[in-house]
Short mmCIF file of C-alpha atoms in Angstrom, two decimals:
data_model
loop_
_atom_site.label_atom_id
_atom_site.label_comp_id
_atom_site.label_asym_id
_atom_site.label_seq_id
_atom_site.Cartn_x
_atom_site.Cartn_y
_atom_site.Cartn_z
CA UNK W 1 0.00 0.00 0.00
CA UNK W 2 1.42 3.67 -1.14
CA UNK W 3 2.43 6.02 1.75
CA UNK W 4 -0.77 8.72 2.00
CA UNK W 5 1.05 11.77 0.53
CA UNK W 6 1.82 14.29 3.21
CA UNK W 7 0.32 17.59 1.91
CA UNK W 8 2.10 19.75 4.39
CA UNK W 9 5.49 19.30 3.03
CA UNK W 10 4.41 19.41 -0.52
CA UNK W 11 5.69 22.78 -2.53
CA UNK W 12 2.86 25.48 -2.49
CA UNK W 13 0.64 25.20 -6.11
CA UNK W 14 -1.63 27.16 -7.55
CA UNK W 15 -3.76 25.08 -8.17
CA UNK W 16 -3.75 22.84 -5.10
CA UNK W 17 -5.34 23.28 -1.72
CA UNK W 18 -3.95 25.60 0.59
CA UNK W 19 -1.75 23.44 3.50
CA UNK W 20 -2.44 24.11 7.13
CA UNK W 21 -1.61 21.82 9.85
CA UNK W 22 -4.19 19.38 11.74
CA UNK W 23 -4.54 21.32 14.57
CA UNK W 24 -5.34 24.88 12.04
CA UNK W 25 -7.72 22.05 10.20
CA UNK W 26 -9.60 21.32 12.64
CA UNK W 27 -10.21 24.41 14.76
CA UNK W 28 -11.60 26.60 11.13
CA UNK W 29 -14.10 23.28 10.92
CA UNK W 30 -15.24 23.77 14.58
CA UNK W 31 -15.62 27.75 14.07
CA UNK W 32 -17.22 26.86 10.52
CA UNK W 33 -20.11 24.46 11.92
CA UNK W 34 -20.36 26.29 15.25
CA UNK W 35 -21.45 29.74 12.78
CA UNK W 36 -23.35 27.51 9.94
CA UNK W 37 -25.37 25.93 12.67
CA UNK W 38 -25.97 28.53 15.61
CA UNK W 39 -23.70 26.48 18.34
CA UNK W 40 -25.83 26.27 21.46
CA UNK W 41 -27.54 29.04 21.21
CA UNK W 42 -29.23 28.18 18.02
CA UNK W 43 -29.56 24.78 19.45
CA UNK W 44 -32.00 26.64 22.51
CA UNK W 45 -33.79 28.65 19.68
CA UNK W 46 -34.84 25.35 18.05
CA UNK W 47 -35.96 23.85 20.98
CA UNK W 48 -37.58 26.54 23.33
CA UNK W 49 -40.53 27.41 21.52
CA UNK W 50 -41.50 23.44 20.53
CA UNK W 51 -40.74 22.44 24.43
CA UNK W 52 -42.81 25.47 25.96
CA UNK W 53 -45.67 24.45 23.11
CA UNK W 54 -45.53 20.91 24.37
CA UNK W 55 -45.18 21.72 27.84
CA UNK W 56 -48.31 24.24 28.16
CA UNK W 57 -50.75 22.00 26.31
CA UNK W 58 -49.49 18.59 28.42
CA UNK W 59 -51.21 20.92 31.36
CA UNK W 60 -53.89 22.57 30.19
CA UNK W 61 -54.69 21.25 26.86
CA UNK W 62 -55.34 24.79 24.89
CA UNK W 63 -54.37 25.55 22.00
CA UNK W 64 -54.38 29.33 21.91
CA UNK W 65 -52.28 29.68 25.08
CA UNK W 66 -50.03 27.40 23.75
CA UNK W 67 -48.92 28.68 20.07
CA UNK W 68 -49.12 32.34 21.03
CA UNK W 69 -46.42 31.23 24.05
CA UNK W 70 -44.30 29.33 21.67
CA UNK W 71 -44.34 32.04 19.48
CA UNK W 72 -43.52 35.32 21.97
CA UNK W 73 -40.95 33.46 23.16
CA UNK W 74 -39.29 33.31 19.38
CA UNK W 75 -39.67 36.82 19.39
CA UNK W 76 -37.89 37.47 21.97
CA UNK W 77 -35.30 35.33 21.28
CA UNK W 78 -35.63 36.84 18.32
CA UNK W 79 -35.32 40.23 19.52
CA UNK W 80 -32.35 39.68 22.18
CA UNK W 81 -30.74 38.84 18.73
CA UNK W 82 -30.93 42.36 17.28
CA UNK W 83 -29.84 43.51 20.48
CA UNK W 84 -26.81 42.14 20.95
CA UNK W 85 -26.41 42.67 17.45
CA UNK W 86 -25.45 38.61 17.08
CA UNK W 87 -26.54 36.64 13.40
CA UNK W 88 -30.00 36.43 13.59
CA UNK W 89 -30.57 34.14 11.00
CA UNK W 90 -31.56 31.19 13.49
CA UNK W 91 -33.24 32.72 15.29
CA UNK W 92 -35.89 34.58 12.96
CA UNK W 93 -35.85 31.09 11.29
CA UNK W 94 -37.07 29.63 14.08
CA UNK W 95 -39.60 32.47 14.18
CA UNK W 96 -40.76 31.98 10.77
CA UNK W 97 -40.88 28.86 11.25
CA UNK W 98 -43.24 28.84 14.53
CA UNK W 99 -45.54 31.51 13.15
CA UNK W 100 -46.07 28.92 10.58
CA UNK W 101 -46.82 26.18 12.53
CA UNK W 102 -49.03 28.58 14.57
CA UNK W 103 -51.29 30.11 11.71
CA UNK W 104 -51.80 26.29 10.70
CA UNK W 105 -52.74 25.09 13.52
CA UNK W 106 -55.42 27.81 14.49
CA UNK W 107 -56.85 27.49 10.69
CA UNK W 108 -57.32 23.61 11.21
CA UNK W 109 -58.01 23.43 14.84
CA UNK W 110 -55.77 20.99 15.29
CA UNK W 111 -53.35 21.50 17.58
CA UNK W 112 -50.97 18.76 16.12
CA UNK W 113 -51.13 20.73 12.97
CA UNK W 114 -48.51 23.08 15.09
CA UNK W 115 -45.46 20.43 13.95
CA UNK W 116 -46.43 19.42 10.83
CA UNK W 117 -44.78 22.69 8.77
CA UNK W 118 -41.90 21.71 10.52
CA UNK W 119 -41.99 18.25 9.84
CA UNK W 120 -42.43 18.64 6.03
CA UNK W 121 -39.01 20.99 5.94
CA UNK W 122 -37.26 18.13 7.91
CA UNK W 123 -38.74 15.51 5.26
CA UNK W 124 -38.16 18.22 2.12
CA UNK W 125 -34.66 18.84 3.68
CA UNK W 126 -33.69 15.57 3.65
CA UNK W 127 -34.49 15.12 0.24
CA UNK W 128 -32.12 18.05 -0.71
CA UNK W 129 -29.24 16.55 0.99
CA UNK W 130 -29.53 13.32 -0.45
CA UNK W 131 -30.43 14.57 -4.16
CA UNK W 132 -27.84 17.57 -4.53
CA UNK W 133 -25.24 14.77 -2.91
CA UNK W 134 -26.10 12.29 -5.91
CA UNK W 135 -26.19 15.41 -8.32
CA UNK W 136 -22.62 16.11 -7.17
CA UNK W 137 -23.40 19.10 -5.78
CA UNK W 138 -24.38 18.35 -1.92
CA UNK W 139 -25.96 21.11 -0.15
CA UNK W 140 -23.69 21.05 2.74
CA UNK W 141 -20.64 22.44 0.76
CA UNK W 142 -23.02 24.87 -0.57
CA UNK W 143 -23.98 25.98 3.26
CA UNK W 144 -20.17 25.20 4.35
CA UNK W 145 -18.21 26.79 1.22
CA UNK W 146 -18.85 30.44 1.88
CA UNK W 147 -17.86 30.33 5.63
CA UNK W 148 -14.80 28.80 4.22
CA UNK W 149 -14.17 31.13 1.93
CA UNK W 150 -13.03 28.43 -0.64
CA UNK W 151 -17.03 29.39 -2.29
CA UNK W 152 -17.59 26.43 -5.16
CA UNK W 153 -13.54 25.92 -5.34
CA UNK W 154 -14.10 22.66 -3.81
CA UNK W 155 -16.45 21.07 -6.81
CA UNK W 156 -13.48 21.20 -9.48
CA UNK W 157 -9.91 22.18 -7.63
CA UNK W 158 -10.54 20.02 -4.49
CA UNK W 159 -11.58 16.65 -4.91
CA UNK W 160 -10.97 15.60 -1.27
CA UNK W 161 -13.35 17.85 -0.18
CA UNK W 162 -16.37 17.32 -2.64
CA UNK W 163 -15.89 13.81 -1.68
CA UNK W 164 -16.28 14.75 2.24
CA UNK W 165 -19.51 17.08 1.83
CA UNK W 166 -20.86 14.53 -0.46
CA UNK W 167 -20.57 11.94 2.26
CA UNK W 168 -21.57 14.85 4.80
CA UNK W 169 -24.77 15.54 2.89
CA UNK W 170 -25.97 11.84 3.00
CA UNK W 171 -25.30 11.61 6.23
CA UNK W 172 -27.66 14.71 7.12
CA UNK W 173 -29.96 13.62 4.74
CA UNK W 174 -30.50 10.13 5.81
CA UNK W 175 -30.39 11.15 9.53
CA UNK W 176 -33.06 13.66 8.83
CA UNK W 177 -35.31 11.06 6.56
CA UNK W 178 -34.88 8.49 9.59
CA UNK W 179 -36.41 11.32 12.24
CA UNK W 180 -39.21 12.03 9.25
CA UNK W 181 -39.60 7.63 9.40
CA UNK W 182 -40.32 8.20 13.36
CA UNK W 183 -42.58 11.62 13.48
CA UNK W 184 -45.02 10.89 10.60
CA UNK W 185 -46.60 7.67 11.78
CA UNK W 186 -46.70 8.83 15.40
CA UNK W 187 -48.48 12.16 13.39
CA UNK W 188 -51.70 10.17 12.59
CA UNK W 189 -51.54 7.46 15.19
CA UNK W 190 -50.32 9.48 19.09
CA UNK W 191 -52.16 12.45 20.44
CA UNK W 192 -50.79 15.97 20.64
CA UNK W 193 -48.40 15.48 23.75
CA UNK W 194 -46.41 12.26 22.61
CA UNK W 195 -46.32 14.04 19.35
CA UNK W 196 -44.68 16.70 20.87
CA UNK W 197 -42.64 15.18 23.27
CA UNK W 198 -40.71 12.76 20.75
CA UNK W 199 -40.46 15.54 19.07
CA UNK W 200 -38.56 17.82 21.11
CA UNK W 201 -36.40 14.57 22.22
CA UNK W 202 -35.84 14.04 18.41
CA UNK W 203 -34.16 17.83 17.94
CA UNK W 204 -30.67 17.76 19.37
CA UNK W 205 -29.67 14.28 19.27
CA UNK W 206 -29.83 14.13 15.79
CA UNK W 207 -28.74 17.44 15.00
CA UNK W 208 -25.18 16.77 16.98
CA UNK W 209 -24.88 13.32 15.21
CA UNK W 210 -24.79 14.97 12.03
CA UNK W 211 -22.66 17.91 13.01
CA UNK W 212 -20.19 15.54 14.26
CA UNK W 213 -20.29 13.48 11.25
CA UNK W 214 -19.64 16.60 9.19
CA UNK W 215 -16.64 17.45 11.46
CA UNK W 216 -14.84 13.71 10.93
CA UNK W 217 -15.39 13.89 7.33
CA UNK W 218 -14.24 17.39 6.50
CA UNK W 219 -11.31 16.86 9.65
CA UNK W 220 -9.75 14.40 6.85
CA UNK W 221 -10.26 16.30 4.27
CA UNK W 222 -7.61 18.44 2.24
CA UNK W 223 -7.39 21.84 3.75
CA UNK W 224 -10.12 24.46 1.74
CA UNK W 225 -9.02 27.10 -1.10
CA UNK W 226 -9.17 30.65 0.33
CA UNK W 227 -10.46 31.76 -3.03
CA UNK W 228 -10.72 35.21 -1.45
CA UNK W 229 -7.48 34.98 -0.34
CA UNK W 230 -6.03 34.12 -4.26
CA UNK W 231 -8.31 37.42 -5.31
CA UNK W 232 -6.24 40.31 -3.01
CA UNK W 233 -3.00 38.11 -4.10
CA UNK W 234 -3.69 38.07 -7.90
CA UNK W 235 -5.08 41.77 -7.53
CA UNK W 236 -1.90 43.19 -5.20
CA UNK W 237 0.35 41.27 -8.15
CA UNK W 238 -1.28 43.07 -10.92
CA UNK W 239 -1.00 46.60 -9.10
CA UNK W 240 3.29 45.30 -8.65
CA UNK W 241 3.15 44.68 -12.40
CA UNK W 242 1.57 47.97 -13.33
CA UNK W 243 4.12 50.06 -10.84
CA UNK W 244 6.83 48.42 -12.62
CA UNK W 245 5.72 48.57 -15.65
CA UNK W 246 5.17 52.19 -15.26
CA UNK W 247 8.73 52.94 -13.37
CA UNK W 248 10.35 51.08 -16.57
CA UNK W 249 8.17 53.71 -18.44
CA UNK W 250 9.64 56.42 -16.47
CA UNK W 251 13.03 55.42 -16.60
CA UNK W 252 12.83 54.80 -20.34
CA UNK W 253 11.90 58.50 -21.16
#
């Protein structure tokens, strides 16, 4: 069997991905997820309004008091957001997200109605991961490939890493379909509280075993292109070309 080529002592290219060490690798993946997916704080967004939903009808079994709870406390956690002046993309997800479930749930009476929006994004969301994987195009690298700042580099410059957020994406996706295999049936055959319940149990656990699976695959992977990086190098080289050119000019006359 060949020895695996150590990138870090290969001679800079062009063309090839940019060497850091292990250690470098590893910490930019951490930062990466921890901003693509809201680190704990995104992880309480997701969960708060669904567990105080759950909690308040389990007691008193009303609907009203329940949705318009789960959803002032999105705003709010919506609003501390904007305050602290933090990304507040999870968090006004989460509050589109509950309004939804809210206004659906109050038009059909049904208060189970309240997780089904969410439950068809989970289901349509693991379709996406699973069909932009096979397309050779998997969503993750398109969520994960700006925070890099490699962009699309990674689809035709670095092999390695298509590879890992092609296995990344399946993962999510078939994580994601397996939570959709578990919440639909109990949909149409449990009541309102076991609904919910499983529900909230099912939001972290599965959301960390993907994360983590994303982190050992692109942990392995070749280090990503800082196409932004290449950009202020090719542009500062141009400008060096152009004073010389023009100092040559000088001389010259």
């Amino acid at each position: 069997m060949d020895k695996p080529t150590d990138h870090r002592s290969a001679a800079p290219d062009a063309d090839a991905p940019h060497s850091t060490t292990d250690a470098d690798a590893r910490a930019v993946t951490e930062a990466a997820l921890f901003e693509a997916f809201g680190g704990v704080r995104g992880m309480v967004e997701t969960v708060l309004p669904g567990l105080l939903f759950v909690t308040i009808y389990t007691i008193n079994a009303d609907l009203h008091v329940s949705a318009i709870a789960a959803l002032a406390v999105s705003l709010v956690l919506g609003v501390a957001r904007l305050v602290r002046r933090d990304t507040v993309k999870h968090a006004f997800s989460g509050v589109f997200g509950v309004a939804f479930g809210v206004v659906f749930a109050m038009m059909t009476g049904n208060a189970k109605d309240f997780y089904l929006p969410g439950m068809v994004y989970t289901l349509g969301l693991s379709l996406a991961y699973i069909l932009t994987a096979v397309a050779g195009v998997p969503l993750i690298g398109l969520i994960l490939g700006p925070i890099f700042k490699e962009n699309l580099s990674w689809r035709t410059r670095n092999p390695g890493r298509k590879k890992a957020y092609t296995r990344a994406s399946y993962a999510w996706g078939f994580i994601l379909l397996a939570k959709c295999a578990i919440l639909f049936p109990l949909y149409w055959w449990a009541d309102t509280t076991q609904l919910g319940w499983v529900l909230v149990s099912l939001k972290i656990p599965p959301f960390l075993l993907a994360v983590w699976l994303t982190w050992v695959f692109l942990a392995k992977a070749p280090a990503p292109i800082d196409v932004f990086a290449e950009m202020e190098a090719a542009e500062e080289a141009e400008k060096a070309e152009k004073a010389a050119k023009a100092a040559k000019e000088r001389g010259e006359s």
